[in-house]
Tab-separated table of C-alpha atoms in Angstrom:
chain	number	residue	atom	x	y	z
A	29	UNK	CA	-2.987	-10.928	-17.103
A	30	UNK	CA	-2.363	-9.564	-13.687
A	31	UNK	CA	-2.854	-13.258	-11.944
A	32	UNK	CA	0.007	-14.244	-14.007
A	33	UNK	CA	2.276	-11.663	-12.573
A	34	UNK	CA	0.541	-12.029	-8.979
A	35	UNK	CA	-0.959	-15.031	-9.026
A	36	UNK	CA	-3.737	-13.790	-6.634
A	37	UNK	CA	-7.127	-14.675	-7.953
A	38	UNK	CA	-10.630	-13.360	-6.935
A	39	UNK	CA	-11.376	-16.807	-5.258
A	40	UNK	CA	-8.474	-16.087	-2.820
A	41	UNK	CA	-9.267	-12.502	-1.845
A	42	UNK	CA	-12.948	-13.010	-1.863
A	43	UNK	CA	-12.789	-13.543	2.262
A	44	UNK	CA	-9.573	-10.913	2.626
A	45	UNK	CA	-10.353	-7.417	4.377
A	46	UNK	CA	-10.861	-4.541	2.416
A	47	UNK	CA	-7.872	-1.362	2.944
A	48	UNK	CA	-10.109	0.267	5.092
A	49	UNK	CA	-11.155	-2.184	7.460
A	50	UNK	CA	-7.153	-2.425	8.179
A	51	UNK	CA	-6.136	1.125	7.664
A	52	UNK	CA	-5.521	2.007	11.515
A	53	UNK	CA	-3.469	-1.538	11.757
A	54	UNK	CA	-1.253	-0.189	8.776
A	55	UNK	CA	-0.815	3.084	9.957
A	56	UNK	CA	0.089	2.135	13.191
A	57	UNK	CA	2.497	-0.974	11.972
A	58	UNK	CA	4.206	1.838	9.455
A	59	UNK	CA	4.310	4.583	12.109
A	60	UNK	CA	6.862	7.302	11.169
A	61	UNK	CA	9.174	4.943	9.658
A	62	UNK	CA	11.009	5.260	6.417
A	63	UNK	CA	8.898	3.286	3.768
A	64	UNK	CA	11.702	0.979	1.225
A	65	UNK	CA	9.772	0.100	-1.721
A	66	UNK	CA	10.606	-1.305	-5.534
A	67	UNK	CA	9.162	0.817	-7.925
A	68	UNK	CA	8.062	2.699	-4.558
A	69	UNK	CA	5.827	5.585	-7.165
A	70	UNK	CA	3.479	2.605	-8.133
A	71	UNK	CA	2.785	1.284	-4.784
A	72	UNK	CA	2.551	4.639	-3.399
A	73	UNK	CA	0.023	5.611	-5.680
A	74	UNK	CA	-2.575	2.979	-5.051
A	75	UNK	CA	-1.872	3.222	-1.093
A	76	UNK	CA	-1.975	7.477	-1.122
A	77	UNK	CA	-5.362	7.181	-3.530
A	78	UNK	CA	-6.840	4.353	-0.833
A	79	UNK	CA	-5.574	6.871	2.044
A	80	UNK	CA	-7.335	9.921	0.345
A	81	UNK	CA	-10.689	7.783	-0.191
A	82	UNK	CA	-11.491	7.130	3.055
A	83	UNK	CA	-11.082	10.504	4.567
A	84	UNK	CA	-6.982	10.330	5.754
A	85	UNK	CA	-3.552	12.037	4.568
A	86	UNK	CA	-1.074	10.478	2.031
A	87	UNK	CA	1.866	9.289	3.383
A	88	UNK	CA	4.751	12.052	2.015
A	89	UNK	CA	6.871	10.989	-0.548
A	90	UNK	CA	9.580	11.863	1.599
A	91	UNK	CA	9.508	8.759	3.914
A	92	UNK	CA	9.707	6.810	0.784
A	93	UNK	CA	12.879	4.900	-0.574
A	94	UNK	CA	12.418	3.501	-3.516
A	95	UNK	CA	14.951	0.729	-4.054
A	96	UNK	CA	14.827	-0.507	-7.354
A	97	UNK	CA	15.961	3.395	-8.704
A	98	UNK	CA	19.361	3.148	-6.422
């Protein structure tokens, strides 16, 4: 169900880098910006938990905009 809404399939991400193999790239792409998300909660969650399980902070909900609730 979640390839149909995705369309991203095991095959494809088989070779892709896992989040922490890329976390310092992302963290240093993001830097203290403001963060402008659709359904920003939902995204936030899986990034924050990926954050926590390798050792580093959440990002605060406070640099978070989440678009689709304007």
């Amino acid at each position: 169900a979640a390839f149909r809404v995705h369309g991203l399939s095991d095959a494809f991400l088989a070779d892709k880098p896992v989040f922490a193999a890329i976390v310092e790239d992302f963290i240093r792409f993001i830097g203290d910006a403001h963060l402008v998300a659709h359904n920003a909660s939902f995204d936030m969650g899986f990034i924050n938990a990926e954050l926590v399980r390798i050792g580093l902070t959440p990002i605060d909900h406070e640099r978070v905009v989440d678009a689709g609730s304007q």
